[in-house]
Short mmCIF file of C-alpha atoms and ligand atoms in Angstrom, two decimals:
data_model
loop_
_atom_site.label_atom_id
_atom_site.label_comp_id
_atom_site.label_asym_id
_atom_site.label_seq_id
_atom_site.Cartn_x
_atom_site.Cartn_y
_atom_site.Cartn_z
CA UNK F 30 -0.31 -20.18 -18.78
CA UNK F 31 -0.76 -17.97 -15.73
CA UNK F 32 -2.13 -19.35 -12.75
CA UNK F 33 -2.49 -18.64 -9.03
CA UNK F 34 -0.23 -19.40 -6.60
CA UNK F 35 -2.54 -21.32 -4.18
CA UNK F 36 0.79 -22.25 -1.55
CA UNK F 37 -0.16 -20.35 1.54
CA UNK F 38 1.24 -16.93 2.32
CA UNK F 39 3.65 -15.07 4.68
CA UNK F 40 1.82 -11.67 6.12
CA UNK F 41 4.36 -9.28 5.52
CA UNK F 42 7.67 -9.63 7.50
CA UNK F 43 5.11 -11.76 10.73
CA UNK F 44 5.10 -14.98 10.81
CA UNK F 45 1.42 -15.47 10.26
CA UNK F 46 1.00 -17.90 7.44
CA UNK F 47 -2.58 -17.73 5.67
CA UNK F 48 -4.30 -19.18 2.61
CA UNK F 49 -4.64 -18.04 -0.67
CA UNK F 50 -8.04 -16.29 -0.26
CA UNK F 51 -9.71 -14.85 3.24
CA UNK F 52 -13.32 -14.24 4.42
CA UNK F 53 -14.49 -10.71 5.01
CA UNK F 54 -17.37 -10.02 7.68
CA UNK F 55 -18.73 -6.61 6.37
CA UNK F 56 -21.31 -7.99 5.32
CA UNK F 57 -21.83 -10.68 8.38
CA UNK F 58 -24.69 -8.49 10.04
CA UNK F 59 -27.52 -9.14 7.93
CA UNK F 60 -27.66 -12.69 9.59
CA UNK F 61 -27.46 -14.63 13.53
CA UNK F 62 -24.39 -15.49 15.35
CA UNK F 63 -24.94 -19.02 14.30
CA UNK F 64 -25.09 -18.05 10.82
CA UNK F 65 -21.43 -15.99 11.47
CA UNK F 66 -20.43 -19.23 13.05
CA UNK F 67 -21.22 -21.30 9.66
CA UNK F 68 -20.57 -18.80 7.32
CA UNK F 69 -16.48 -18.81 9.41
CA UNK F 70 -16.48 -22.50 9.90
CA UNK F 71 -17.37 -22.75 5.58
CA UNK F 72 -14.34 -20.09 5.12
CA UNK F 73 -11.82 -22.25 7.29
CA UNK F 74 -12.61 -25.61 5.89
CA UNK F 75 -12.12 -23.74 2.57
CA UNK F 76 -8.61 -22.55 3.26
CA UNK F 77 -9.34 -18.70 3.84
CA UNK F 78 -7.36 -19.13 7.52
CA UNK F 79 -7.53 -15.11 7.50
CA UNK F 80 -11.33 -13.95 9.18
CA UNK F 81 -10.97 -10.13 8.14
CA UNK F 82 -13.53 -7.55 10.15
CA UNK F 83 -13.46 -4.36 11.73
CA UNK F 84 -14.73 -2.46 14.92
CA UNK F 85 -17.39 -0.54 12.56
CA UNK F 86 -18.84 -3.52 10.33
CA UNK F 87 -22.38 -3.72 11.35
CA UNK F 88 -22.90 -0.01 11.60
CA UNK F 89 -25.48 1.82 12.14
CA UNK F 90 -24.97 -1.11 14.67
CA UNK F 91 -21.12 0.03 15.49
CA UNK F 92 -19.30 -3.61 16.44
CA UNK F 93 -22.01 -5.64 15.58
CA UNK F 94 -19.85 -7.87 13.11
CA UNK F 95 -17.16 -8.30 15.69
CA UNK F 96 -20.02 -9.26 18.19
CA UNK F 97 -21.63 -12.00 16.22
CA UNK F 98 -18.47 -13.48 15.62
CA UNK F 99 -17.67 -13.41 19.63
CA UNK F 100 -20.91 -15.26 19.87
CA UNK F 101 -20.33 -17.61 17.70
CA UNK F 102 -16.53 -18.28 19.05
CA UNK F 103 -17.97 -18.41 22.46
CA UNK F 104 -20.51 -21.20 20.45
CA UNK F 105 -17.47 -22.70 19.22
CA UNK F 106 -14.13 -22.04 20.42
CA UNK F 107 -11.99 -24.20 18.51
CA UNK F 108 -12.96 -21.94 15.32
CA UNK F 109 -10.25 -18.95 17.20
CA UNK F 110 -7.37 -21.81 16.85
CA UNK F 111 -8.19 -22.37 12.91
CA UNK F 112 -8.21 -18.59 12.19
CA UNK F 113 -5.65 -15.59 11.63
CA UNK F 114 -7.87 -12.79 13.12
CA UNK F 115 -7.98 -9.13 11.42
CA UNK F 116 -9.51 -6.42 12.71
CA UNK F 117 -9.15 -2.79 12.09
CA UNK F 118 -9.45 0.84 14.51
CA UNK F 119 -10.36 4.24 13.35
CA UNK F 120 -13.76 5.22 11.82
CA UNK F 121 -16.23 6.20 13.92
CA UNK F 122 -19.48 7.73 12.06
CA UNK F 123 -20.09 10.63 11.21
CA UNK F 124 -16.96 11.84 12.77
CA UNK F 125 -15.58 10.15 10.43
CA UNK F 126 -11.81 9.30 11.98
CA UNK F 127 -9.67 9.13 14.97
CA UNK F 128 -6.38 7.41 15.75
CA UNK F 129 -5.70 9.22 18.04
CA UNK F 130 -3.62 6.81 20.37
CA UNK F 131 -5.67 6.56 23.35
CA UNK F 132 -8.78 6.02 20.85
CA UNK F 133 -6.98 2.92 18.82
CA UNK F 134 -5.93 1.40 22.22
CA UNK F 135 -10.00 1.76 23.38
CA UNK F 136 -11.01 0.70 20.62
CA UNK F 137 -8.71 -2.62 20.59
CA UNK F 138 -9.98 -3.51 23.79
CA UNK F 139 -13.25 -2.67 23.04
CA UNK F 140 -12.81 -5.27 20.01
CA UNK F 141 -11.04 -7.78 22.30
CA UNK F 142 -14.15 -8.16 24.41
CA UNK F 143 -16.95 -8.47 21.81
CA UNK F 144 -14.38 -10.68 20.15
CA UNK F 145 -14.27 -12.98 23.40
CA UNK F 146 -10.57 -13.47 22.64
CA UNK F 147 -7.55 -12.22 24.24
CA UNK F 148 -5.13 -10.87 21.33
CA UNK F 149 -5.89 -9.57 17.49
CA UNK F 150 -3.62 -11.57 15.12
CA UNK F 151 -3.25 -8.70 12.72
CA UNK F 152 -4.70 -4.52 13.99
CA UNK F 153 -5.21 -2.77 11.34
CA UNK F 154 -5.80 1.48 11.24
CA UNK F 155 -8.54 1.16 8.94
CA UNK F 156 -8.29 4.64 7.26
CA UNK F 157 -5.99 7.60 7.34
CA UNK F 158 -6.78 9.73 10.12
CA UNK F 159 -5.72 13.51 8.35
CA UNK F 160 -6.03 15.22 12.09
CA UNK F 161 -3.26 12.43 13.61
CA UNK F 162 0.09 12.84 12.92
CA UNK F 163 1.99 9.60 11.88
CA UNK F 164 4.19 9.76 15.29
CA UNK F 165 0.83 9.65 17.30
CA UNK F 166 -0.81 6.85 15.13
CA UNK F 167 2.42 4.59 15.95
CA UNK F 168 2.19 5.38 19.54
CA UNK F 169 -1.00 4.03 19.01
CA UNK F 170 0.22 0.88 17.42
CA UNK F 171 3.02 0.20 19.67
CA UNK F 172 0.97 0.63 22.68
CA UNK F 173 -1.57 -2.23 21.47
CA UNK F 174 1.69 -4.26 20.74
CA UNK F 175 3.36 -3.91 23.67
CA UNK F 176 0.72 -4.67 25.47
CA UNK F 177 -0.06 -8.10 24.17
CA UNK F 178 -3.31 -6.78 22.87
CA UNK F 179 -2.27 -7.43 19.19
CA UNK F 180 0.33 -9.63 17.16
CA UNK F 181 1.12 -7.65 14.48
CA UNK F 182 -0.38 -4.11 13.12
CA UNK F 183 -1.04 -3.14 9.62
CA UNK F 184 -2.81 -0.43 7.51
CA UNK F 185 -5.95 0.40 5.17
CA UNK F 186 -6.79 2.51 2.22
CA UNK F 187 -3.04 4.45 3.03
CA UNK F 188 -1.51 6.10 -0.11
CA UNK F 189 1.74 4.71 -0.27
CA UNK F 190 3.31 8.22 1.01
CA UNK F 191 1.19 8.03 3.75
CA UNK F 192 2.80 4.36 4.38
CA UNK F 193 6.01 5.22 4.18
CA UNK F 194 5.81 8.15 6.83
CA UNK F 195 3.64 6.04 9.07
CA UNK F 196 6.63 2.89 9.30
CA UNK F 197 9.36 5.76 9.50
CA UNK F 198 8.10 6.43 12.82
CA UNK F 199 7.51 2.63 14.04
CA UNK F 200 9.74 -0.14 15.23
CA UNK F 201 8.75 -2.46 13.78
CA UNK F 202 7.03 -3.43 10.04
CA UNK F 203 3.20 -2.50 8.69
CA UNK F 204 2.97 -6.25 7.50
CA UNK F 205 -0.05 -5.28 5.00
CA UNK F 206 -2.15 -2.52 3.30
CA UNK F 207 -5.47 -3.51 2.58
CA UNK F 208 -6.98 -1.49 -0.40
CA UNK F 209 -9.27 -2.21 -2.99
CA UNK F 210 -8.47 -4.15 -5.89
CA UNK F 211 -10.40 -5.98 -8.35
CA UNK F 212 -10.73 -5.81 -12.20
CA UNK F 213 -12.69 -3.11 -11.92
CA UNK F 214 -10.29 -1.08 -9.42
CA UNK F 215 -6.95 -1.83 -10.25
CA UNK F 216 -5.37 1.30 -9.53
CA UNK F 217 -3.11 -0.29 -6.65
CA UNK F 218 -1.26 -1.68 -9.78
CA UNK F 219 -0.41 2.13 -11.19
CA UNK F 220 -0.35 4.52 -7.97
CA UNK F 221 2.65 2.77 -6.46
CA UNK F 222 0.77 1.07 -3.76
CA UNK F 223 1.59 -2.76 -5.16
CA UNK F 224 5.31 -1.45 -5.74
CA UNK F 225 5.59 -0.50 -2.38
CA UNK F 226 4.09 -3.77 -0.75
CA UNK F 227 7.28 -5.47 -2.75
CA UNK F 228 9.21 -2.94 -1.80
CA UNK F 229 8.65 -3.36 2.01
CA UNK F 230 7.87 -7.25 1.91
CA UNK F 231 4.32 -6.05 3.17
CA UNK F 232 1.06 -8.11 1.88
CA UNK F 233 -1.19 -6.65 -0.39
CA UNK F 234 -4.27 -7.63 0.74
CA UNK F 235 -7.08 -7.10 -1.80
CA UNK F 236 -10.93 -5.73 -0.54
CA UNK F 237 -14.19 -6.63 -2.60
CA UNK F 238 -11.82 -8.83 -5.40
CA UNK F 239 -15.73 -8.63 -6.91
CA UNK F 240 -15.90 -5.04 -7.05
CA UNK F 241 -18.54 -5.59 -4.63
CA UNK F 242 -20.81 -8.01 -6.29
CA UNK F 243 -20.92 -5.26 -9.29
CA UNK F 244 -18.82 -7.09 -11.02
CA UNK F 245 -21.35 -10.11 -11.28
CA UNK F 246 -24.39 -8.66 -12.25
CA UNK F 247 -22.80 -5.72 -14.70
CA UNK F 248 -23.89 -6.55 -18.59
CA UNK F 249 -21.27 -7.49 -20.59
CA UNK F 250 -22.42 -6.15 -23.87
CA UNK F 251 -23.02 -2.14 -22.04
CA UNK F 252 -20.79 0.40 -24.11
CA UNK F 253 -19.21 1.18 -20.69
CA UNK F 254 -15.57 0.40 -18.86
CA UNK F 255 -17.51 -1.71 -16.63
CA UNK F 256 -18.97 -4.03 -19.57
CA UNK F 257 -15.82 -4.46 -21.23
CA UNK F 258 -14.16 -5.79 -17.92
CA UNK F 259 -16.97 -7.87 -17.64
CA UNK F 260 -16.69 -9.11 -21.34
CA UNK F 261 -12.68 -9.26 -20.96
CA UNK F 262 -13.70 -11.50 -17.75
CA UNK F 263 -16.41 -13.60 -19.66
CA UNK F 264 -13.42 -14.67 -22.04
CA UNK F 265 -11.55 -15.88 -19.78
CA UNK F 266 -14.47 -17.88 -17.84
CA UNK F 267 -16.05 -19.43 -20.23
CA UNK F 268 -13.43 -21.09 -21.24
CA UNK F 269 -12.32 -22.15 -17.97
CA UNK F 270 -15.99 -23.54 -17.48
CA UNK F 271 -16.17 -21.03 -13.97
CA UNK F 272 -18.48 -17.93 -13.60
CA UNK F 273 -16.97 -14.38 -13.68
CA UNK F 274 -16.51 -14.24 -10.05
CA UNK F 275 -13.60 -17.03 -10.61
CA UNK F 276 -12.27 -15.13 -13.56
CA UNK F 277 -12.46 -11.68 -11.05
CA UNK F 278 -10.90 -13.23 -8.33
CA UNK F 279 -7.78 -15.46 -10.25
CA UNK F 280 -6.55 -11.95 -11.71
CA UNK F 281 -6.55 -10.33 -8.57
CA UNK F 282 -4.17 -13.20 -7.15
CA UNK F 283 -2.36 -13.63 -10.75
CA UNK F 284 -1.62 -10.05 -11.07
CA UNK F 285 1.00 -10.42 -8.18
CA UNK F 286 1.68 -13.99 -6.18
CA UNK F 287 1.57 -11.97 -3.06
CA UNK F 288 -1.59 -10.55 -2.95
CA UNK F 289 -4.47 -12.05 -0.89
CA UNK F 290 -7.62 -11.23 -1.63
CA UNK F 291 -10.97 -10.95 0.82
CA UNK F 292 -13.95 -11.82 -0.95
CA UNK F 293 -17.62 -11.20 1.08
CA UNK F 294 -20.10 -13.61 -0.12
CA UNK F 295 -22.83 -14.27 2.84
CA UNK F 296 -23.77 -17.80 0.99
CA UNK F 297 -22.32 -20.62 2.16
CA UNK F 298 -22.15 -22.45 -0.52
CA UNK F 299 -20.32 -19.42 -2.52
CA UNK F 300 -17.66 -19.61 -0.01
CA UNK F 301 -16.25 -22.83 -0.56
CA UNK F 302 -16.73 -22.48 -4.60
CA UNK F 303 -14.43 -19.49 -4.51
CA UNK F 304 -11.85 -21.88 -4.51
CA UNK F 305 -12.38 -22.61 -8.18
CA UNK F 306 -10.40 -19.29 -9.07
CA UNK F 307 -7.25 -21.51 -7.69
CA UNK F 308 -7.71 -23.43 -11.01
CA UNK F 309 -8.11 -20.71 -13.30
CA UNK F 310 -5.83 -20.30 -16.26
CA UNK F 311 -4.96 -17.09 -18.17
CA UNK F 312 -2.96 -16.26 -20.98
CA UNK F 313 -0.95 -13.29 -20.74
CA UNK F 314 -3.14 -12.08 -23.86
CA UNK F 315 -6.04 -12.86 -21.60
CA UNK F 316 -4.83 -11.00 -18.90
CA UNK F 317 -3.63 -7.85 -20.91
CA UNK F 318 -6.96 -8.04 -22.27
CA UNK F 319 -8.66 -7.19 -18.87
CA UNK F 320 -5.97 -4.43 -18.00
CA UNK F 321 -7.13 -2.76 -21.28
CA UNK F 322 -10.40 -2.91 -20.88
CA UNK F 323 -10.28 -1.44 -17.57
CA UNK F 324 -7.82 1.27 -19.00
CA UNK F 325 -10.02 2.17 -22.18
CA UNK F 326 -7.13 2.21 -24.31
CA UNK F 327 -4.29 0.15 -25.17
CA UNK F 328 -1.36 -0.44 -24.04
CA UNK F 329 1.90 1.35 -25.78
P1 LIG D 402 -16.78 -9.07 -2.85
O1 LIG D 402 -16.51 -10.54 -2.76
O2 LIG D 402 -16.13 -8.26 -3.94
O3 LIG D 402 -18.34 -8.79 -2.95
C1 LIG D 402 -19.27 -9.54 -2.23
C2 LIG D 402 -20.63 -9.26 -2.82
O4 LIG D 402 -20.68 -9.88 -4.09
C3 LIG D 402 -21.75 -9.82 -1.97
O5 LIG D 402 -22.81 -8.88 -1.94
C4 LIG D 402 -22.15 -11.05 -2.74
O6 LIG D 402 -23.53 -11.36 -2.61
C5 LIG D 402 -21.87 -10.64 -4.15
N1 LIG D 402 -21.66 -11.83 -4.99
C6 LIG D 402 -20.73 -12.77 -4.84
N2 LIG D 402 -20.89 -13.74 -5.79
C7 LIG D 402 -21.94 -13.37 -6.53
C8 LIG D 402 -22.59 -13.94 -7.64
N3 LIG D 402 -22.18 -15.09 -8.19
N4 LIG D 402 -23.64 -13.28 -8.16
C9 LIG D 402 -24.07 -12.11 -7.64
N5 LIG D 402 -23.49 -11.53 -6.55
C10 LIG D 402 -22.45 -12.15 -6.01
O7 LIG D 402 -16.31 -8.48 -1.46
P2 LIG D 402 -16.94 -7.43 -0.40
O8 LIG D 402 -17.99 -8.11 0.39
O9 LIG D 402 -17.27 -6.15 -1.04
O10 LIG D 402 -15.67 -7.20 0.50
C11 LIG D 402 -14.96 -8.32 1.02
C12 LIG D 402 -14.31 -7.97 2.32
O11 LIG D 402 -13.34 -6.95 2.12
C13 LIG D 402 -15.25 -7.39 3.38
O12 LIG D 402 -15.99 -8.37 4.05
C14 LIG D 402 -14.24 -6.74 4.29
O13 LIG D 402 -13.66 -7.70 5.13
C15 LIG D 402 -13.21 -6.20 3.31
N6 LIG D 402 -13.43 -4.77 3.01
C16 LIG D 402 -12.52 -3.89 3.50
C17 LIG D 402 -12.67 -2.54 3.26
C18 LIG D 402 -11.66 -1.59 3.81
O14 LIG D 402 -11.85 -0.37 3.76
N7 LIG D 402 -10.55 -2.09 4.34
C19 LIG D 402 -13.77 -2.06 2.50
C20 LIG D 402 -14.67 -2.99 1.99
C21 LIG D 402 -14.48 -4.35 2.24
P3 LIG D 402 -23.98 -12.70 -1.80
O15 LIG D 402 -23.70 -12.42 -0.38
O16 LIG D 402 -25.44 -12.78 -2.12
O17 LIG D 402 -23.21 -13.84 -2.37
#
């Protein structure tokens, strides 16, 4: 039977250990600071050490996300000792990028003080930046390093070309790319971006495992690639006794031991039962299944 692997998890080359599954605040600015506060306390208690968020969560409010969770670290300090902090530099609407280096440096200060902390456990370029060369974007990088402004640096949404050219130019490793991977997007598994991760002992670290919350309310029985995940998913949950989300979430972390996924619930209560995807058993017809439905055909 197939299982996750629920021990905790090097980032990368770092030594930043974190659990099994992380907390995402995209989605943290439709409530108060002491909602962020119990909505990252519920995450920690749970295991998801890794608070993932970004200078632009909250827009049209730019930094909002990263504010509410300064408040609610001011609030609470001890929650900055439980967490691996993640943050991310580079999209600024409707521009829509810049990493340039004197903008990532701004903008990891600029993330430091809504934050109320002093360093960024993991900086993260959110997006490719086509107008930056890669030897700019490092100086970038290595400036916020140097500086003590950030632990370790990583990338988002980069093709794995664009990786590779990117940590050509920098001293030291990318410890993750953060892309989107779920049953309904598992593209990371085809395009070379998983291979790479292995490749470069760098964490795959897996955005909206849920597809978004699509994933949940999607019919099972629509003639569509979404329904047939969902039905491939159903299988698998039912007879685990979990809902789909489980299912979702246990192949994202079963289709490599390495990944971590972020999931982005704002319930409390949803947090902590994302944990039941750590019990979830597949079979390896079970998983195939939900590989082929996503495909639309079968496998050779
Ligand atoms: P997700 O976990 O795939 O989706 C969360 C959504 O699913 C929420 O709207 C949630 O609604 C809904 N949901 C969860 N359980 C449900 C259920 N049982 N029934 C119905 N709906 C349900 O993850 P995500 O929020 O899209 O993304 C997670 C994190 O990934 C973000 O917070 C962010 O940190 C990161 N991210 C990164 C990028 C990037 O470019 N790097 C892009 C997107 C996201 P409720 O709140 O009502 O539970």
């Amino acid at each position: 039977m197939l299982k996750p692997d629920r021990s905790q998890k090097r980032l990368g080359k770092s030594e930043l250990m974190v659990g099994p599954i992380s907390y995402g605040h995209w989605r943290l600015s439709e409530g108060t600071a002491a909602e962020a506060g119990d909505k990252t306390r519920a995450a920690l208690d749970a295991g998801m050490s890794m608070i993932d968020t970004a200078s632009i969560y909250g827009y049209p409010a730019f930094g909002e996300a990263e504010a509410l969770l300064g408040e609610a670290l001011k609030a609470e300090p001890s929650l900055r000792d439980r967490m691996v902090l993640a943050t991310k530099a580079g999209i600024y609407p409707p521009t829509p990028y810049d990493c340039t280096p004197d903008m990532i440096v701004k903008t990891c200060e600029d993330s430091l003080r809504r934050m109320n902390t002093d360093v960024i456990d993991v900086f993260y370029i959110h997006r490719p930046d086509m107008l930056t060369p890669h030897a700019d974007v490092a100086e970038g990088l290595m400036r916020v390093v140097e500086s003590g402004k950030a632990r370790e640096i990583a990338v988002s949404n980069y093709t794995p070309s664009m990786f590779a050219a990117l940590q050509s130019k920098l001293d030291r490793p990318l410890i993750a790319n953060q892309v989107e991977f779920s049953p309904l997007r598992q593209d990371p598994v085809w395009d070379g971006t998983l291979d790479q991760c292995q490749q470069y002992d760098s964490t795959l670290v897996a955005w909206s495992p849920l597809g978004g919350g699509e994933l949940m309310t999607q019919d099972a029985s629509e003639d569509s690639t979404a329904g047939a995940v969902a039905a491939a998913l159903d299988a698998v949950a039912t007879r685990n006794g979990v809902d789909r989300g489980a299912a979702a979430l246990a192949f994202t972390m079963i289709s490599n031991p390495d990944i971590v996924p972020i999931i982005g619930t704002q319930r409390v209560k949803r947090i902590a039962e994302a944990n039941q995807a750590l019990d979830v058993e597949m079979t390896r017809d079970e998983y195939y299944a939900i590989v082929v439905a996503w495909r639309g055909v079968g496998l050779p």
